Tab-separated table of C-alpha atoms in Angstrom:
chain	number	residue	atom	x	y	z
A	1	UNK	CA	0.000	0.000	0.000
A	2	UNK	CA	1.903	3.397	-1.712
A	3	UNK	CA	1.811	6.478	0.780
A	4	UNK	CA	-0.106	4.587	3.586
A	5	UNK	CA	1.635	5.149	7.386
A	6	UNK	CA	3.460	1.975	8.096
A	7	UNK	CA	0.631	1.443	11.216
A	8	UNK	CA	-2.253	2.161	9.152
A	9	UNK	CA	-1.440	-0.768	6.359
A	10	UNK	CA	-0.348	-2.984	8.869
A	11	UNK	CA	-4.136	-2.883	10.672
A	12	UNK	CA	-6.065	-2.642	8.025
A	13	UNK	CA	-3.696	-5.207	5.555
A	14	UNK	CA	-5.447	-8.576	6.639
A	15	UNK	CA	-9.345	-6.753	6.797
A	16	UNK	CA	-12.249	-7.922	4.526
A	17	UNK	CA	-14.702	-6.386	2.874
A	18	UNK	CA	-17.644	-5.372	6.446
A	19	UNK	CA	-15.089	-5.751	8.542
A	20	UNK	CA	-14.685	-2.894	11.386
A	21	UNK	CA	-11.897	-2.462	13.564
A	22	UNK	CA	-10.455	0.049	16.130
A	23	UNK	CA	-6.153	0.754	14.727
A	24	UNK	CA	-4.206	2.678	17.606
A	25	UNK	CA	-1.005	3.611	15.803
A	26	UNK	CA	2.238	4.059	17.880
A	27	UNK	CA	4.283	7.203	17.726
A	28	UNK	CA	7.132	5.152	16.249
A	29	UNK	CA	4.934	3.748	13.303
A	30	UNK	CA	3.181	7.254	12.468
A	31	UNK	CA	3.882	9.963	10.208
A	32	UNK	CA	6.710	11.924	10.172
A	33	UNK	CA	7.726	14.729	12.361
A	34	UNK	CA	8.173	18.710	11.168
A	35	UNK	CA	7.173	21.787	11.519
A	36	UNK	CA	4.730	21.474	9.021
A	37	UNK	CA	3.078	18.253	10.622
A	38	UNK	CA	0.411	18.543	12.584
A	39	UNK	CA	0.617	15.882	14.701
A	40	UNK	CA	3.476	15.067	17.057
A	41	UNK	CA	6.188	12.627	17.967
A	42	UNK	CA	4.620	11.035	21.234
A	43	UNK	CA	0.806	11.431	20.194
A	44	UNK	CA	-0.928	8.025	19.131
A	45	UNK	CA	-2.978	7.631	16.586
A	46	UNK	CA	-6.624	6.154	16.772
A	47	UNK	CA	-8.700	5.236	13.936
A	48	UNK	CA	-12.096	3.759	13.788
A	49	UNK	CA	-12.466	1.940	10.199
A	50	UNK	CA	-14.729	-0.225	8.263
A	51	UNK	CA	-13.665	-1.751	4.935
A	52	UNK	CA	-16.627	-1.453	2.312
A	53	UNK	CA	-15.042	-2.641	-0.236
A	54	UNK	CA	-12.075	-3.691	-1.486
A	55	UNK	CA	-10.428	-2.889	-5.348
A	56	UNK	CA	-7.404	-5.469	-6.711
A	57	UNK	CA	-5.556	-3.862	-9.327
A	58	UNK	CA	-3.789	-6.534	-11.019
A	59	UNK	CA	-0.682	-4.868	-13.123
């Protein structure tokens, strides 16, 4: 998964299509730090997601 945060693909990698699930992201698996990122170095991140639907682009 291109441009996804190394925590985010990791939770959602092995998820089916109706599937829900809570992903708390580490500080060491979240997005870069700078002064133009909002977010910062010891914050966790918590996402509620639910797949709908899932897209296979076969190259």
């Amino acid at each position: 998964m291109e441009n996804v945060e190394t925590g985010f693909a990791e939770g959602i990698g092995d998820m089916r299509p109706g599937g829900k699930r809570r992903i708390i992201i580490p500080p060491e698996l979240g997005p870069p730090v700078g002064p133009s990122i909002f977010f910062s170095a010891k914050q966790f991140e918590v996402f509620d997601v639910e797949l709908l639907d899932l897209l296979v682009h076969l190259d």
